[in-house]
Coordinates of C-alpha atoms and ligand atoms in Angstrom, one line a residue:
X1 CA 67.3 -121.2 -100.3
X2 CA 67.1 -123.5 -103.2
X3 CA 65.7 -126.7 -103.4
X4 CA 67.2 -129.9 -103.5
X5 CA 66.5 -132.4 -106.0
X6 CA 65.6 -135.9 -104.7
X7 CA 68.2 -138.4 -105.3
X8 CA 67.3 -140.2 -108.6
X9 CA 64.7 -143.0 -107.6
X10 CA 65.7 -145.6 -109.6
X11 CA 64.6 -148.8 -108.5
X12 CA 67.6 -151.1 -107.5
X13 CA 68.1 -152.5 -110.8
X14 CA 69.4 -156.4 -110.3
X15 CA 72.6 -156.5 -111.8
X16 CA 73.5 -153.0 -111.1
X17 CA 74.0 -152.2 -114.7
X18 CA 76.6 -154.8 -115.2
X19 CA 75.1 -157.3 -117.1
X20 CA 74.9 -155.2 -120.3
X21 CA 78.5 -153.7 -120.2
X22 CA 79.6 -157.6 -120.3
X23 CA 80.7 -157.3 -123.8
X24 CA 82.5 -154.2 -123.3
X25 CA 84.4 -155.2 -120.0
X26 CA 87.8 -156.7 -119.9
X27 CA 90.2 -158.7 -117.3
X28 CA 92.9 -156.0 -116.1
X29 CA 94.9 -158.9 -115.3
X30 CA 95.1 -160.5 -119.1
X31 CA 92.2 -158.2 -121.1
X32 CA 90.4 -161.6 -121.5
X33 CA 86.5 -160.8 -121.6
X34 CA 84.7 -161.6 -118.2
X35 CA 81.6 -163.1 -117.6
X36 CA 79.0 -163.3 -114.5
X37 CA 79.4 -166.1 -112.3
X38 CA 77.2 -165.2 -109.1
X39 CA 78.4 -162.6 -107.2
X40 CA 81.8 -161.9 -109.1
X41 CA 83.3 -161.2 -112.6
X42 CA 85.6 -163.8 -113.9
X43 CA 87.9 -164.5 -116.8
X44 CA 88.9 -167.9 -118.6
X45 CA 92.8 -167.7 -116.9
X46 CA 90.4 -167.7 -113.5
X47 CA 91.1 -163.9 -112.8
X48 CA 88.2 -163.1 -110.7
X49 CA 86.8 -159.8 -109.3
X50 CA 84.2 -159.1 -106.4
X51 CA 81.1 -156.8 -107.4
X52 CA 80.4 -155.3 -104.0
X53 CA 77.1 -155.3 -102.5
X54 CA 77.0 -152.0 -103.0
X55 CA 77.1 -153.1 -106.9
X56 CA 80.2 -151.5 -108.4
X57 CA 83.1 -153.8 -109.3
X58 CA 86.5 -153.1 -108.9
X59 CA 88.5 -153.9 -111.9
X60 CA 92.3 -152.7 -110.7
X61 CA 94.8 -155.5 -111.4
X62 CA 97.2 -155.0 -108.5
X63 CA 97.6 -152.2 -106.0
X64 CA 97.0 -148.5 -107.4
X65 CA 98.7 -145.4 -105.5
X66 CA 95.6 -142.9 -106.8
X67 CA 92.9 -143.5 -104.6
X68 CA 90.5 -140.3 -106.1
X69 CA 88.3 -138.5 -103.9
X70 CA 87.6 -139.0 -100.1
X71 CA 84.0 -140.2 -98.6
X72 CA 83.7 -136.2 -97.6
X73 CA 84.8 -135.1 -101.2
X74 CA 82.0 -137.5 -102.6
X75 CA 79.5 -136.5 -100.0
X76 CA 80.2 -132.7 -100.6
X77 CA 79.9 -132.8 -104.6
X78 CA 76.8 -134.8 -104.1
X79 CA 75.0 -132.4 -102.1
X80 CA 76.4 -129.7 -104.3
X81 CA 75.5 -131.2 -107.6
X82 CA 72.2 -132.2 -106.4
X83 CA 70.8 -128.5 -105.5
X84 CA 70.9 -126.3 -109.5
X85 CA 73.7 -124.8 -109.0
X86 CA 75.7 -126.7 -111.9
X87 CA 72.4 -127.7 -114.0
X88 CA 73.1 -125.4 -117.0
X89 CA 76.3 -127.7 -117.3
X90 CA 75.0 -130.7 -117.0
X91 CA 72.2 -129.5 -119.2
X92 CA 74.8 -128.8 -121.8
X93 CA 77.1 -131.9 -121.7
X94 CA 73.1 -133.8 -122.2
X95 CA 72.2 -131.5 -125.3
X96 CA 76.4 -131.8 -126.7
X97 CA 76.0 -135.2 -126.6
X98 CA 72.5 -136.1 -127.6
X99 CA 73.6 -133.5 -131.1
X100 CA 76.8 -135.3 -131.9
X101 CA 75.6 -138.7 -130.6
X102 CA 77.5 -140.7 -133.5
X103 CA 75.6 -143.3 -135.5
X104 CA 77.8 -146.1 -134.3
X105 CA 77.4 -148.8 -131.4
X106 CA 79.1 -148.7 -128.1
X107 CA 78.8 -147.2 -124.7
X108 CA 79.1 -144.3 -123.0
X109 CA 82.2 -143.6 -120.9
X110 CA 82.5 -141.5 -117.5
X111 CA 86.1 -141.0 -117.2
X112 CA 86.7 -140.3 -113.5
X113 CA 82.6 -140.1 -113.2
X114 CA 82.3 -139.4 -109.6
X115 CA 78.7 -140.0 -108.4
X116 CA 77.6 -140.7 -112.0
X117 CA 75.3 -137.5 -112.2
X118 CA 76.6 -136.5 -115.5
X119 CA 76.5 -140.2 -117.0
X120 CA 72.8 -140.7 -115.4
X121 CA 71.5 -137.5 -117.2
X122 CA 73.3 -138.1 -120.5
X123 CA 71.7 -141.3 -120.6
X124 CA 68.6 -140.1 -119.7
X125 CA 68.7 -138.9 -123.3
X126 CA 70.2 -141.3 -124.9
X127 CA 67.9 -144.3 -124.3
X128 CA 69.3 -146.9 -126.4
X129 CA 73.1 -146.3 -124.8
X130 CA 74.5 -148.4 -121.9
X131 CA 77.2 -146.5 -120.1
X132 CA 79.9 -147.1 -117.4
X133 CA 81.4 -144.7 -114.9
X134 CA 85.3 -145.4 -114.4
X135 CA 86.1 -144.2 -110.8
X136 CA 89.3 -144.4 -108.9
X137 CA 87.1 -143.1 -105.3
X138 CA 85.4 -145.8 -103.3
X139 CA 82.9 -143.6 -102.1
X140 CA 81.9 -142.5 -105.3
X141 CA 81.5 -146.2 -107.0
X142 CA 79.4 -147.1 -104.2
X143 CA 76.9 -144.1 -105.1
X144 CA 77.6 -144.5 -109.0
X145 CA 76.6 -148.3 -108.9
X146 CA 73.0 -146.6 -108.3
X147 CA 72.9 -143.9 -110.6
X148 CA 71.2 -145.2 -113.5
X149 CA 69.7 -148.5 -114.3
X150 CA 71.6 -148.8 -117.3
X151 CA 74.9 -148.1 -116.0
X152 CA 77.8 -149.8 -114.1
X153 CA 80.0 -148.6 -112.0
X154 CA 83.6 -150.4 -112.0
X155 CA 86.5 -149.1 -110.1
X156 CA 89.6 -148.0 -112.4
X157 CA 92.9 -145.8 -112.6
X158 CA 92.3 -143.3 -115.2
X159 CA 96.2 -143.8 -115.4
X160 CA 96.4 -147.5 -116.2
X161 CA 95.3 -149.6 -119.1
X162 CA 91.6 -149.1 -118.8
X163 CA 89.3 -152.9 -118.3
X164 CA 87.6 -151.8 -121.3
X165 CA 87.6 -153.8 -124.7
X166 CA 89.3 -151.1 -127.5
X167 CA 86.7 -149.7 -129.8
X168 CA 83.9 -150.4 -127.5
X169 CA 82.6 -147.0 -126.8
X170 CA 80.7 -144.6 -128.3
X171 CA 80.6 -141.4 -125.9
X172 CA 83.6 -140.7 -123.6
X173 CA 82.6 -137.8 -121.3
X174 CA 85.5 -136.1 -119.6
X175 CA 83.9 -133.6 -116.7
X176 CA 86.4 -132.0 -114.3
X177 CA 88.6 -134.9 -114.6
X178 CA 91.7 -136.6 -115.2
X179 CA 92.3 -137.6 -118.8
X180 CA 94.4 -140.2 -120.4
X181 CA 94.7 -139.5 -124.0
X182 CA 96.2 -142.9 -125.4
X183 CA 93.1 -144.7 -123.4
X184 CA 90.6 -142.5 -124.8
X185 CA 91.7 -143.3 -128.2
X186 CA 92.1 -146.2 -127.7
X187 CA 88.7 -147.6 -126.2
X188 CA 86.8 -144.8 -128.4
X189 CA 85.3 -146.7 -132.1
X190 CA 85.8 -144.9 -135.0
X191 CA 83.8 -142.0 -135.4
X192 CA 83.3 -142.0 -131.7
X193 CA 83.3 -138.6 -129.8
X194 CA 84.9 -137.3 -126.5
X195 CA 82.8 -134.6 -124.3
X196 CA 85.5 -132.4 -121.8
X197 CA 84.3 -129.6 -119.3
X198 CA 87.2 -128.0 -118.2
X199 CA 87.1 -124.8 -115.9
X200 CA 88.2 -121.3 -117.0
X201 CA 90.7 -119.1 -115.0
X202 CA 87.4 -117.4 -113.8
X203 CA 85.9 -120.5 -112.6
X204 CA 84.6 -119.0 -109.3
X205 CA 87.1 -116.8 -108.9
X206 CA 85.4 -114.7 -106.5
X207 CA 85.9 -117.4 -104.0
X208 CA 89.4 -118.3 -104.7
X209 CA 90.9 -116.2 -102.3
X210 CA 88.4 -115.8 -99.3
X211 CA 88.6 -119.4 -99.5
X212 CA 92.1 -120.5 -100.1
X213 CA 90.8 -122.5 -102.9
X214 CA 93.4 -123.8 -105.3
X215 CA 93.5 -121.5 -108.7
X216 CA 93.4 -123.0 -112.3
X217 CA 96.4 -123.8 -113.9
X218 CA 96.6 -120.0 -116.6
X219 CA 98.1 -122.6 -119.5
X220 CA 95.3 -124.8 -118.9
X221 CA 93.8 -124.4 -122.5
X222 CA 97.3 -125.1 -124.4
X223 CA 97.7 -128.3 -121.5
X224 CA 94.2 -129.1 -122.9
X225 CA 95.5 -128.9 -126.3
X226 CA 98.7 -131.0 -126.0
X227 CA 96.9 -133.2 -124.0
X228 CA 94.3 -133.7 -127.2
X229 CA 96.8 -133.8 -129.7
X230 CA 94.8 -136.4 -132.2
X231 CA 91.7 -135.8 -131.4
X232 CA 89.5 -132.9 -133.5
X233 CA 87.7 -130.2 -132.3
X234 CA 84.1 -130.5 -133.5
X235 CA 82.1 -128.3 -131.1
X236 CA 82.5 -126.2 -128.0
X237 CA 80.6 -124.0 -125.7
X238 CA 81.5 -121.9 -122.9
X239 CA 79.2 -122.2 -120.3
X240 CA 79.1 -119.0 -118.2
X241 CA 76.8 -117.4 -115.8
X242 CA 76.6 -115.9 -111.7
X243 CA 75.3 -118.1 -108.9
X244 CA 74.0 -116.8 -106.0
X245 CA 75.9 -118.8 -103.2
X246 CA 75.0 -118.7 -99.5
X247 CA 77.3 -119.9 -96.8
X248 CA 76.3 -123.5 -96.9
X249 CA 76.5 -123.7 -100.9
X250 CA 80.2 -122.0 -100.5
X251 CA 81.2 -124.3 -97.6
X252 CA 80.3 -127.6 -99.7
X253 CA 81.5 -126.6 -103.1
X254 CA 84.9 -126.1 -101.3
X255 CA 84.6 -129.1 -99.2
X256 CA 84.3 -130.9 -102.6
X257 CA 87.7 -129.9 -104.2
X258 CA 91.5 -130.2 -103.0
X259 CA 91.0 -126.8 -100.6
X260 CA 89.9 -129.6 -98.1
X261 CA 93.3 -130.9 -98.0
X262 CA 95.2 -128.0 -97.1
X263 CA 92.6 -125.7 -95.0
X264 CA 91.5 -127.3 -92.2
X265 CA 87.9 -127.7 -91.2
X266 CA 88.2 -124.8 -88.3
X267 CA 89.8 -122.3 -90.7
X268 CA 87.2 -123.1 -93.7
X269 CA 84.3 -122.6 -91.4
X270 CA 85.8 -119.2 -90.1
X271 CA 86.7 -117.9 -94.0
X272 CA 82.9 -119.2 -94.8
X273 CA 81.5 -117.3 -91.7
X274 CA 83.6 -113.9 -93.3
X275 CA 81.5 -113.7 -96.3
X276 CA 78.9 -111.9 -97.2
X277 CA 75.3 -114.0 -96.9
X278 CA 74.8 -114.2 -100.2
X279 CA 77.9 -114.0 -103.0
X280 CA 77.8 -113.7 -106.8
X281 CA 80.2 -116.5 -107.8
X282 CA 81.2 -117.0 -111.8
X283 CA 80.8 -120.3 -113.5
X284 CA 83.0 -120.7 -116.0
X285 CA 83.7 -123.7 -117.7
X286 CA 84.3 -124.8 -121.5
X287 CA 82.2 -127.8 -122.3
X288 CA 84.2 -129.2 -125.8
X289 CA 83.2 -131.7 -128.3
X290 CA 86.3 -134.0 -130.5
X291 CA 86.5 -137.1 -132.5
X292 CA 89.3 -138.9 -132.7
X293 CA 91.1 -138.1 -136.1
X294 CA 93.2 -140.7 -137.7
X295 CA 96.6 -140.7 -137.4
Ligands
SAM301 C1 86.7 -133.2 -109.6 S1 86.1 -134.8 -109.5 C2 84.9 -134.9 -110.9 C3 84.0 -136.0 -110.8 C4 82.9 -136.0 -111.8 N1 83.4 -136.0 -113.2 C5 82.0 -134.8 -111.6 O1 82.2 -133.8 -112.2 O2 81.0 -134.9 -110.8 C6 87.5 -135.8 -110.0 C7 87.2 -137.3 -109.9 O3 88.4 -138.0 -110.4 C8 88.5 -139.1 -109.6 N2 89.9 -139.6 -109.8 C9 91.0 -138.9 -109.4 N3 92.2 -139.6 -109.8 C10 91.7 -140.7 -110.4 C11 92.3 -141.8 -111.0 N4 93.7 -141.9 -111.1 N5 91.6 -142.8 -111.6 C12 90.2 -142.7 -111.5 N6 89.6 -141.7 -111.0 C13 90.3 -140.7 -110.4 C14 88.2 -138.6 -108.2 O4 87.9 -139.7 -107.3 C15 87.0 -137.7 -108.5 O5 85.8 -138.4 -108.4
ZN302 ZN1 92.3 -162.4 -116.6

């Protein structure tokens, strides 16, 4: 049985991160910057926004329909990311965008960032970048706010106007995750880059059906490419390798993804308990680099 790593011991860093990102956070209300008065982020037109005492802020004008992942999602990717099963991944996204790191200021995005375990190791390399995980998903914010003393975690809709100042990041990483194209471009500086992993159609496909997991979408590379229309490719890498999954790996990797909603917890345990004790699963997931191109 593998190991788990601790969870990052980062001391509880004051301002959760937030303090830094100041100048690259903006009212969702009226896109006015914000400032730090006390316990909440405010604007001049007196729009004013919470941070949690958990440390994230949630920066949705409004009511939002897309709520991301639920508490047992979040737990379940946690535990999974946190044993190595994904580290060659994560290791890659860290060595994409420490090489293509462009030479111009701003932060580095998590677009639908989860628990921030891709941000917190990018940044990790990257010591002179701030970053900022964008999550829809209480549950996640709550352990994002604490992933890295030098980022913030503010609650956002991927599919809304972003509160993020336009040209004020650097890095926008994109990992398993929704994608708004016009947002990207638009909060990305010139020159700046955007980091996807997407999964393959043989992204654990060895579990698919045992599990009643939900398949990848077989024009997912062309949706990919419509969806990046302006941006160009610079770099990509296909990630690909076997894991060696026991019952307890399978059961939380698909207690973290949609199969939760439409297998119930009985059934899953019963599919889980059919397999064999140990099973060679495929990774497969395309990790590519673009920069916006003009026009
Ligand atoms: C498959 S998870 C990937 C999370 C993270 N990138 C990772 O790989 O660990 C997809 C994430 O998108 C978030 N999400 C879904 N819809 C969203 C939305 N409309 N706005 C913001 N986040 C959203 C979910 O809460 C979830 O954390
Ligand atoms: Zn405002």
């Amino acid at each position: 049985m593998m190991g788990l790593d601790p969870v990052p011991a980062y001391p509880e860093s004051p301002d959760r991160g937030l303090e830094a990102l100041l100048g690259c956070l903006c009212c969702p209300g009226c896109a006015a910057p914000l400032r730090h008065e006390r316990t909440r982020l405010a604007c001049a037109a007196g729009h004013s926004f919470d941070i949690a005492r958990q440390g994230y802020v949630n920066l949705v004008a409004g009511q939002t329909r897309h709520r991301g992942d639920t508490a047992g999602m979040v737990a379940a990717r946690d535990r999974f990311l946190s044993r190595h099963h994904y580290r060659p991944l994560i290791d890659t996204v860290t060595v994409l965008a420490a090489h293509h790191d462009p030479d111009v200021p701003g932060t580095v995005v998590d677009l639908a960032g989860g628990t921030g375990r891709y941000l917190a190791a990018v940044l990790d390399r990257l010591p002179h970048r701030h970053g900022v995980c964008l999550e829809a998903s209480t549950a996640a914010l709550r352990r994002a706010a604490r992933a890295h003393p030098r980022a913030g975690a503010i609650g956002a809709d991927v599919w809304r106007r972003w509160p993020l100042v336009a040209e004020s990041a650097s890095i926008v990483l994109n990992v398993f995750a929704p994608r708004n194209r016009s947002e990207i471009r638009r909060v990305l500086a010139p020159g700046g880059i955007l980091i996807t992993a997407t999964p393959t159609a043989d992204h654990l496909r060895e579990l698919i059906d045992p599990l009643g997991m939900t398949t990848v979408d077989p024009n997912k590379s062309e949706r990919l490419a419509a969806d990046l229309r302006g941006f160009a490719p610079l770099d990509a890498q296909l990630v690909t390798y076997r894991m060696g999954l026991d019952h307890e790996d399978a059961r939380t990797l698909a207690g973290m993804g949609p199969t939760a909603h439409h297998v119930s917890e009985d059934e899953l345990d019963r599919r889980v308990a059919g397999l064999p004790e140990l099973t060679g699963v495929t990774f497969a997931v395309e990790v590519a680099v673009y920069r916006a191109s003009s026009g």
